[in-house]
Tab-separated table of C-alpha atoms in Angstrom:
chain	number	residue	atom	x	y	z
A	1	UNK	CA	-20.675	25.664	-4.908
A	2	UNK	CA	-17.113	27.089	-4.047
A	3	UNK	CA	-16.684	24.694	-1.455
A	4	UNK	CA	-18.078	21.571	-2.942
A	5	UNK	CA	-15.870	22.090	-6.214
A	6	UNK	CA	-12.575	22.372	-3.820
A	7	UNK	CA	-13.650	18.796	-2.149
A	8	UNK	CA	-14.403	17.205	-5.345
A	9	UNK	CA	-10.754	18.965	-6.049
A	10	UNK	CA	-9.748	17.203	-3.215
A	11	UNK	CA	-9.648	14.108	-4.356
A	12	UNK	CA	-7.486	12.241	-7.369
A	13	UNK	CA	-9.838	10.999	-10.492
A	14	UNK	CA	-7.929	7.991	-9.151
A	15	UNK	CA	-4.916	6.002	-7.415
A	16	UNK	CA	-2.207	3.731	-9.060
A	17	UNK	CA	-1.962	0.877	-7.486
A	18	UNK	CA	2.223	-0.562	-8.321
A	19	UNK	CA	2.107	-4.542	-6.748
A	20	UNK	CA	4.985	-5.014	-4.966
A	21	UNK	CA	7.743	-2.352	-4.625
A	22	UNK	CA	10.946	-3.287	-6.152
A	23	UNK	CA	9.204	-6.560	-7.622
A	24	UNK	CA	7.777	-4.718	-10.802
A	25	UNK	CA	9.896	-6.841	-13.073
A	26	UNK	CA	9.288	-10.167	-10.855
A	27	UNK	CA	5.386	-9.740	-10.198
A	28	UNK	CA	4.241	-11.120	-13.380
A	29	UNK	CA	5.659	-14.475	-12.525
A	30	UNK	CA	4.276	-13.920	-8.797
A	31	UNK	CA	1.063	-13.657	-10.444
A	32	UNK	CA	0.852	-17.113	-11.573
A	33	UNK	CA	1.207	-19.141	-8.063
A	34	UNK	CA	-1.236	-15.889	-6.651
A	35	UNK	CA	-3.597	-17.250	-9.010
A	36	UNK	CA	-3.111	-20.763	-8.101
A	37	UNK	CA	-3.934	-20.098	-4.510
A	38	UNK	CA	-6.696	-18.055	-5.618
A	39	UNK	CA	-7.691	-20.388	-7.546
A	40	UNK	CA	-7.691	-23.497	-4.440
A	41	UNK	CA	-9.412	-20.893	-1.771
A	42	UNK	CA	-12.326	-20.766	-4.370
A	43	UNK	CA	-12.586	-24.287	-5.382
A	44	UNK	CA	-12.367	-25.233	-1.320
A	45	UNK	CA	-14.506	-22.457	0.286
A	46	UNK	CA	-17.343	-22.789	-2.266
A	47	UNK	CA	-16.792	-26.919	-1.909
A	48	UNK	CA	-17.251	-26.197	2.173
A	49	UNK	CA	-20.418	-24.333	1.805
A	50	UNK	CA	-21.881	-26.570	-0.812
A	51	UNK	CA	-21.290	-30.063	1.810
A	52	UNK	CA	-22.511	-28.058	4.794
A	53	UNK	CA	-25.604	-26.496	2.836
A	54	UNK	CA	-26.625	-30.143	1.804
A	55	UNK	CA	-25.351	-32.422	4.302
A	56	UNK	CA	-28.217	-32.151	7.169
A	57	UNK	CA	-25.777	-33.794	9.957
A	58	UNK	CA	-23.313	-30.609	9.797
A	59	UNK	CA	-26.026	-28.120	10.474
A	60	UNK	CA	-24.031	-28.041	14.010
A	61	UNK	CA	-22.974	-25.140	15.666
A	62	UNK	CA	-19.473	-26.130	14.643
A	63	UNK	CA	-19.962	-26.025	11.052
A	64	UNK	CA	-22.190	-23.060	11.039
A	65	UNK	CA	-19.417	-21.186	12.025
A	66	UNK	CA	-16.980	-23.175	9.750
A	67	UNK	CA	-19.764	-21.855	6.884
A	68	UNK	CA	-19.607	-18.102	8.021
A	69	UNK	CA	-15.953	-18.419	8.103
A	70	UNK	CA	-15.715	-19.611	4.575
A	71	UNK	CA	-17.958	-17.098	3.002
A	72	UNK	CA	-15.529	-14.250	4.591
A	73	UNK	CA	-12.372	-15.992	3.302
A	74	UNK	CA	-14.320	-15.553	-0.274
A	75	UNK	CA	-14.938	-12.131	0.724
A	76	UNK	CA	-11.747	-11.171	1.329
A	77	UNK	CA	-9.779	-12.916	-1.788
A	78	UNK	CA	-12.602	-12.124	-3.838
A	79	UNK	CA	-11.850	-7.961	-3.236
A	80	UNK	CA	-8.024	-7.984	-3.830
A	81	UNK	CA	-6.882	-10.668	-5.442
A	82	UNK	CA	-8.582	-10.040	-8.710
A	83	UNK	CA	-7.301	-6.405	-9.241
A	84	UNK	CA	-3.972	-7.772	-7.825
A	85	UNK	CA	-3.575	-10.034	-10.752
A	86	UNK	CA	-4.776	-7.435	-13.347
A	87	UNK	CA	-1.718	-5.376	-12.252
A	88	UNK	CA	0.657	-8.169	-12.358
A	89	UNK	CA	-0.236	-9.450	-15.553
A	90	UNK	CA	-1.985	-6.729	-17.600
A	91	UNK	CA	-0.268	-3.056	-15.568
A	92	UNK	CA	-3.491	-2.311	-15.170
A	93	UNK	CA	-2.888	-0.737	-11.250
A	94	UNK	CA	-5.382	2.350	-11.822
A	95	UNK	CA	-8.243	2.320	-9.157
A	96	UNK	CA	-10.941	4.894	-9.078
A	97	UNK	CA	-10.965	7.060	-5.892
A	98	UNK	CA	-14.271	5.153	-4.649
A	99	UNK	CA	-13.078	1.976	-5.947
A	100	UNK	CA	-10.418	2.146	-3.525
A	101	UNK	CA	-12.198	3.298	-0.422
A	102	UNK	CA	-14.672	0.546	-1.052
A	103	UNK	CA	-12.212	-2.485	-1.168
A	104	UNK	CA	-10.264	-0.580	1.412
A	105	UNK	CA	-13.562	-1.371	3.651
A	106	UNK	CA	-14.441	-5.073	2.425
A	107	UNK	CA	-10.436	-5.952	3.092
A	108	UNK	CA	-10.436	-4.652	6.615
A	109	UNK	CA	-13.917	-5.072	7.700
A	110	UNK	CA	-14.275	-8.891	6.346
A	111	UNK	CA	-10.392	-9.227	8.448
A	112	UNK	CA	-11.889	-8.183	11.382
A	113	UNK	CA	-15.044	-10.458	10.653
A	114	UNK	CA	-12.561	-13.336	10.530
A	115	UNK	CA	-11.228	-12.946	13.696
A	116	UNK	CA	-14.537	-12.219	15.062
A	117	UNK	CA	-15.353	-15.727	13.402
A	118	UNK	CA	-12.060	-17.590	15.058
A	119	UNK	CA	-13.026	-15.989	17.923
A	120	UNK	CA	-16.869	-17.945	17.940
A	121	UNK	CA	-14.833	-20.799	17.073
A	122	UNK	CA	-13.119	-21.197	19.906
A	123	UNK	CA	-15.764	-20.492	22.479
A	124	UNK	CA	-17.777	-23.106	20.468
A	125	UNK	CA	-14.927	-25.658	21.190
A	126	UNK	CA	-14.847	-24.770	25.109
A	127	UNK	CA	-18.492	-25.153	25.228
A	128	UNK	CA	-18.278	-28.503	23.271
A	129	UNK	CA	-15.635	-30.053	25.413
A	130	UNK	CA	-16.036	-28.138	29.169
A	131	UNK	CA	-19.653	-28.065	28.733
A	132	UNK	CA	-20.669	-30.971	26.501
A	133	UNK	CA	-24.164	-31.498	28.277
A	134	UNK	CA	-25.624	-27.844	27.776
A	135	UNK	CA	-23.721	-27.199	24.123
A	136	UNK	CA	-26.828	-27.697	22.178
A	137	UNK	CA	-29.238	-25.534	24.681
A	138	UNK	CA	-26.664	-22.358	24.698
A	139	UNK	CA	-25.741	-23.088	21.072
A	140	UNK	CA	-28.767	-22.965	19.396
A	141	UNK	CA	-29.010	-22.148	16.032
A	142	UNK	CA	-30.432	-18.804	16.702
A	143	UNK	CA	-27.728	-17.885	18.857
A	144	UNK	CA	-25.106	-18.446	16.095
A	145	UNK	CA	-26.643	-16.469	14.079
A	146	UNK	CA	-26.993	-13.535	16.568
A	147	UNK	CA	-22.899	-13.773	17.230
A	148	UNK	CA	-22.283	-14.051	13.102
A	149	UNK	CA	-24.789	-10.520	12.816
A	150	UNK	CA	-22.795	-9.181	15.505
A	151	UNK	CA	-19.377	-9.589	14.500
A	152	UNK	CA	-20.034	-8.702	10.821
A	153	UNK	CA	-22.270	-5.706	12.589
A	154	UNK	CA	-19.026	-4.778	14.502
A	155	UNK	CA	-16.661	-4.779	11.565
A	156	UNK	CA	-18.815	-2.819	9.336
A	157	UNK	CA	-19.223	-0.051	12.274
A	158	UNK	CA	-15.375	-0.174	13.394
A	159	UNK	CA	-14.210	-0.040	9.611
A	160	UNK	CA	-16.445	2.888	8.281
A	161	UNK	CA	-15.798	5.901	10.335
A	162	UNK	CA	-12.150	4.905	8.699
A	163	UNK	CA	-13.708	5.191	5.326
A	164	UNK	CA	-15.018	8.515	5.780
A	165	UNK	CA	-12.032	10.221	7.708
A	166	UNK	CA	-10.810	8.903	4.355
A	167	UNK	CA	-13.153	10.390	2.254
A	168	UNK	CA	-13.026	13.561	3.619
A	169	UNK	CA	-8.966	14.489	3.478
A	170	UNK	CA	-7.013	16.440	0.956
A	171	UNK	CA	-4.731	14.044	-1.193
A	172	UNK	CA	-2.895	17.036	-3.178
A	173	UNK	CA	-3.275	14.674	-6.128
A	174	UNK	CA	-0.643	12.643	-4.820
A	175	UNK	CA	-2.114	9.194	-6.281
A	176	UNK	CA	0.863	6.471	-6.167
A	177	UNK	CA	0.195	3.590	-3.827
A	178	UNK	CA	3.135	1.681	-2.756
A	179	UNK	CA	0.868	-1.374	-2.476
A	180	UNK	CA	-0.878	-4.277	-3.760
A	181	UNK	CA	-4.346	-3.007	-2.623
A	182	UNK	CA	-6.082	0.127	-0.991
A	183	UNK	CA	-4.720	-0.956	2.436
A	184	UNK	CA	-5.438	1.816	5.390
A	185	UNK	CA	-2.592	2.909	6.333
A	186	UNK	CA	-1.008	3.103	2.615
A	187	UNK	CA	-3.665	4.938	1.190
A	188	UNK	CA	-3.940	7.103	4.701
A	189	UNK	CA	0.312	8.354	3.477
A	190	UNK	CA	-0.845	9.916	0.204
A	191	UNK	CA	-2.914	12.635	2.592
A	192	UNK	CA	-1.698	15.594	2.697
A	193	UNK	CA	-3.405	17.258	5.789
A	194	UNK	CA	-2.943	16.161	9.727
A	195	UNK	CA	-3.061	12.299	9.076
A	196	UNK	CA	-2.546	11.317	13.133
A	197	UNK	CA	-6.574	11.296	13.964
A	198	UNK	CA	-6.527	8.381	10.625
A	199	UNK	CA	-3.540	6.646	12.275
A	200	UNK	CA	-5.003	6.963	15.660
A	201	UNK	CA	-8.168	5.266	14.681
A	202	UNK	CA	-6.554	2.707	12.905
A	203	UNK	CA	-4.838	1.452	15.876
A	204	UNK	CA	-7.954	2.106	18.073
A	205	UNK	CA	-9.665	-0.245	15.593
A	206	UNK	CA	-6.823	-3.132	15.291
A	207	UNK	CA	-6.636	-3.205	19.194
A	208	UNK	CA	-10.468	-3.300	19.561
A	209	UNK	CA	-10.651	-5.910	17.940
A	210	UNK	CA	-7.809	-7.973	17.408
A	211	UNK	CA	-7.602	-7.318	21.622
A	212	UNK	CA	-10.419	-8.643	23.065
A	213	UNK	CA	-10.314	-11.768	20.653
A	214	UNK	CA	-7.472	-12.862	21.247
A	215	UNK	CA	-7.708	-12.852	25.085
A	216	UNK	CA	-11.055	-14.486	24.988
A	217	UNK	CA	-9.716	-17.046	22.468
A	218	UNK	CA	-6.503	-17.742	24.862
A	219	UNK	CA	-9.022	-18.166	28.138
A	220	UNK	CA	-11.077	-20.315	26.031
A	221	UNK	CA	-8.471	-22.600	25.317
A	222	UNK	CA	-6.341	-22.077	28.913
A	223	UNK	CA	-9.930	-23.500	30.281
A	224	UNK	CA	-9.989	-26.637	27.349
A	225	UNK	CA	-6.574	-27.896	28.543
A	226	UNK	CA	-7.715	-27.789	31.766
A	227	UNK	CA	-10.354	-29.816	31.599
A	228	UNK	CA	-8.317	-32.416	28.984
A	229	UNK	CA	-5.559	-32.830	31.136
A	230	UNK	CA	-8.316	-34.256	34.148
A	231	UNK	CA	-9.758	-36.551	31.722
A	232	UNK	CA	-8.645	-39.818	32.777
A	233	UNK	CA	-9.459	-41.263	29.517
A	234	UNK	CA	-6.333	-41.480	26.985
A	235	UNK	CA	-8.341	-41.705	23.958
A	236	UNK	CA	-10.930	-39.003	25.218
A	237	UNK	CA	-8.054	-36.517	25.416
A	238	UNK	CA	-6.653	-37.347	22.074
A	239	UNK	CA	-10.083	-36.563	20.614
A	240	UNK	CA	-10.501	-33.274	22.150
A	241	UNK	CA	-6.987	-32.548	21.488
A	242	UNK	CA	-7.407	-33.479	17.364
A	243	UNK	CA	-10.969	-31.258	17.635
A	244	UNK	CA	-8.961	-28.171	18.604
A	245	UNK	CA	-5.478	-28.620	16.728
A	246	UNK	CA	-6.844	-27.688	13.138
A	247	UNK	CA	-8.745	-24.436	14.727
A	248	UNK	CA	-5.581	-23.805	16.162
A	249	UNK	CA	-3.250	-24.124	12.838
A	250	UNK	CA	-6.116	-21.653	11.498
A	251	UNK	CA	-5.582	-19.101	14.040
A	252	UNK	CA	-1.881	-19.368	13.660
A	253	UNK	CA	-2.129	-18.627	9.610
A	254	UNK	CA	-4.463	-15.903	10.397
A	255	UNK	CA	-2.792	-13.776	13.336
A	256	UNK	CA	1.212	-14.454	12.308
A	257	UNK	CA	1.188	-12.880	9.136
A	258	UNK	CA	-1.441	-10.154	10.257
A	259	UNK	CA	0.693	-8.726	13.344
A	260	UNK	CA	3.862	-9.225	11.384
A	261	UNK	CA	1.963	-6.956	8.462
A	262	UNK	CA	0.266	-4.631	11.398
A	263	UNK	CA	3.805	-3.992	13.123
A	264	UNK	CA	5.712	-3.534	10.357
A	265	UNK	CA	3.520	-0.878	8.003
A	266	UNK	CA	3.974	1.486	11.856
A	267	UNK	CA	6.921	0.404	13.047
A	268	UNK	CA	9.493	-1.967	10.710
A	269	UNK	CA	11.560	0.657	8.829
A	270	UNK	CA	14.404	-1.777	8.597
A	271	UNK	CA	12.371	-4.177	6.794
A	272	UNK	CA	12.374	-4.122	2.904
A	273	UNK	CA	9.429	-2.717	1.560
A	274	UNK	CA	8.724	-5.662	-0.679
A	275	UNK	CA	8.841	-8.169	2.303
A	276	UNK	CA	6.081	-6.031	3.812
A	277	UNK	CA	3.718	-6.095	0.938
A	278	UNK	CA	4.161	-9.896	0.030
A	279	UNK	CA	3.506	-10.851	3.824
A	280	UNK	CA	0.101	-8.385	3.547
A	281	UNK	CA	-1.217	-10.186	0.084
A	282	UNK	CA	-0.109	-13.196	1.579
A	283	UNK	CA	-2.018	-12.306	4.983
A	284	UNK	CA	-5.167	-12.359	2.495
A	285	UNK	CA	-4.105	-15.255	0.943
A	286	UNK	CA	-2.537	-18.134	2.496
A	287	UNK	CA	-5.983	-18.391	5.099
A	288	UNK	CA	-8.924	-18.403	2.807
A	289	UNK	CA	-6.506	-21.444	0.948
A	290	UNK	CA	-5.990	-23.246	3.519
A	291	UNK	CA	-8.627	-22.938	5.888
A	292	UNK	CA	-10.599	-25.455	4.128
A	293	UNK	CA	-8.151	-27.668	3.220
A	294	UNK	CA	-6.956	-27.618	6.990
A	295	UNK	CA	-10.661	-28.573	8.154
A	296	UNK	CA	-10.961	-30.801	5.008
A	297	UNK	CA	-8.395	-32.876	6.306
A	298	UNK	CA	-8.843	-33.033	10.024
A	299	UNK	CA	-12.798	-33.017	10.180
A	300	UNK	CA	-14.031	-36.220	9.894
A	301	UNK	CA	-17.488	-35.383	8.825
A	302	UNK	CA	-16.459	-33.015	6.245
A	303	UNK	CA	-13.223	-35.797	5.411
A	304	UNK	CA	-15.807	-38.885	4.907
A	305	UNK	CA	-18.082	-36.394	2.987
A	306	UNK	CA	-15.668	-35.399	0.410
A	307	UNK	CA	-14.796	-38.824	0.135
């Protein structure tokens, strides 16, 4: 009984969450185009499912994965951005103790789902265009499903041991968070026990998977501009060339902002604090709004379907 009261002890009632350090006085205005943005990853990730739930000529591989990467940008939004703007606008920044683990786990696991998801993307592509006559017989419908189960399986089982290290450390009551939202490594500063197994991990499960997609997702398109640069066709080259350039502006808005946050929360001292946390809401941001307004735009199918 002893014990159990001392762990319950353990742990604050709850964390304060204060937005962006330094920005107290400016966050309420930051709030507004937030909200906008918010407000256009919605509206265009719910539009994207809706077209490719009831248009029967996108149930491609292509747009399958389009779909699953949709619902994750909702995901993710959907778990900060809320709370964000109820600290902004109302100072509401307290966040129960579980509260906080939990969106600490759909923010990181539903990140590493996306770059699972970019990762399927781009072997999708390099099937489409260096394989073209066996893309519907190794893309079947059943094997996109199997890779969407396992990269949401792998998030959920990288992320969670995280949780619990979490959930089982001394905080001293120290219940400030220098952050927007229950990130890792800014919750994983208010222990006070032996914090370097948390740390550890978290790099263990950044590398894991940020590592291994992003090489794959380089040789898949080292092997695609192979391939295009033999096609003696002009206009057969421009096509493949316009089928990979918006997955690759998608991958850009994704990975720039997410090692620049990554680096900088371990290793950017110099950097103002405030710079840090609008690159890491904007890391959450800036992709599930313009992902579909990037494949809006450059998909034709999608394009004449809007339309």
């Amino acid at each position: 009984f002893i014990s159990l009261n001392s762990t319950e002890l353990s742990h604050p009632p709850y964390f304060v969450l204060i937005g962006i350090p330094g920005l107290e006085n400016e966050q309420f205005w930051i709030g507004f185009p937030f909200c906008l943005m918010y407000a256009v990853a919605l509206l265009g990730n719910i539009s994207l499912l809706l077209i490719i739930k009831t248009e029967m000529s996108l149930r491609e591989p292509m747009y399958l994965f389009l779909a699953m990467l949709a619902f994750t940008d909702l995901v993710l939004s959907t778990s900060m951005v809320p709370k964000m703007l109820g600290i902004f606008w109302l100072g509401s920044g307290r966040i129960g103790f579980v509260s906080c683990i939990a969106q600490l786990f759909f923010v990181h696991t539903f990140s590493a789902v996306e770059s699972g998801v970019l990762m399927a993307m781009s072997l999708d592509r390099y099937i489409a265009i260096c394989l073209p006559l066996q893309y519907s017989s190794i893309l079947s419908v059943a094997v996109v499903v199997a890779i969407g189960s396992l990269v949401l399986v792998r998030g959920v089982l990288l992320v969670s041991p995280g949780c619990f290290l979490l959930h089982g450390m001394p905080f001293c009551q120290h219940h400030i968070i220098s952050h927007s939202y229950c990130e890792h490594m800014a919750v994983v500063k208010l222990a006070c026990g032996d914090t370097r197994v948390n740390a550890i991990y978290g790099l263990f499960v950044a590398f894991l998977v940020v590592g291994p997609d992003l090489v794959l997702i380089f040789l898949s398109y080292t092997l695609i501009l192979r391939v295009v640069m033999r096609m003696s066709s002009t206009e057969a080259q421009h096509k493949a060339f316009n089928t990979c350039a918006s997955h690759i502006c998608v991958m850009l808005v994704f990975y720039v902002p997410a090692f620049f946050s990554f680096l900088t929360h371990r290793f950017g001292q110099s950097i103002p604090h405030h710079v840090h946390i609008l690159v890491a809401d904007l890391y959450l941001l800036l992709p599930p709004m313009l992902n579909p307004i990037i494949y809006g735009v450059r998909t034709k199918k999608i394009r004449e379907r809007v339309l």
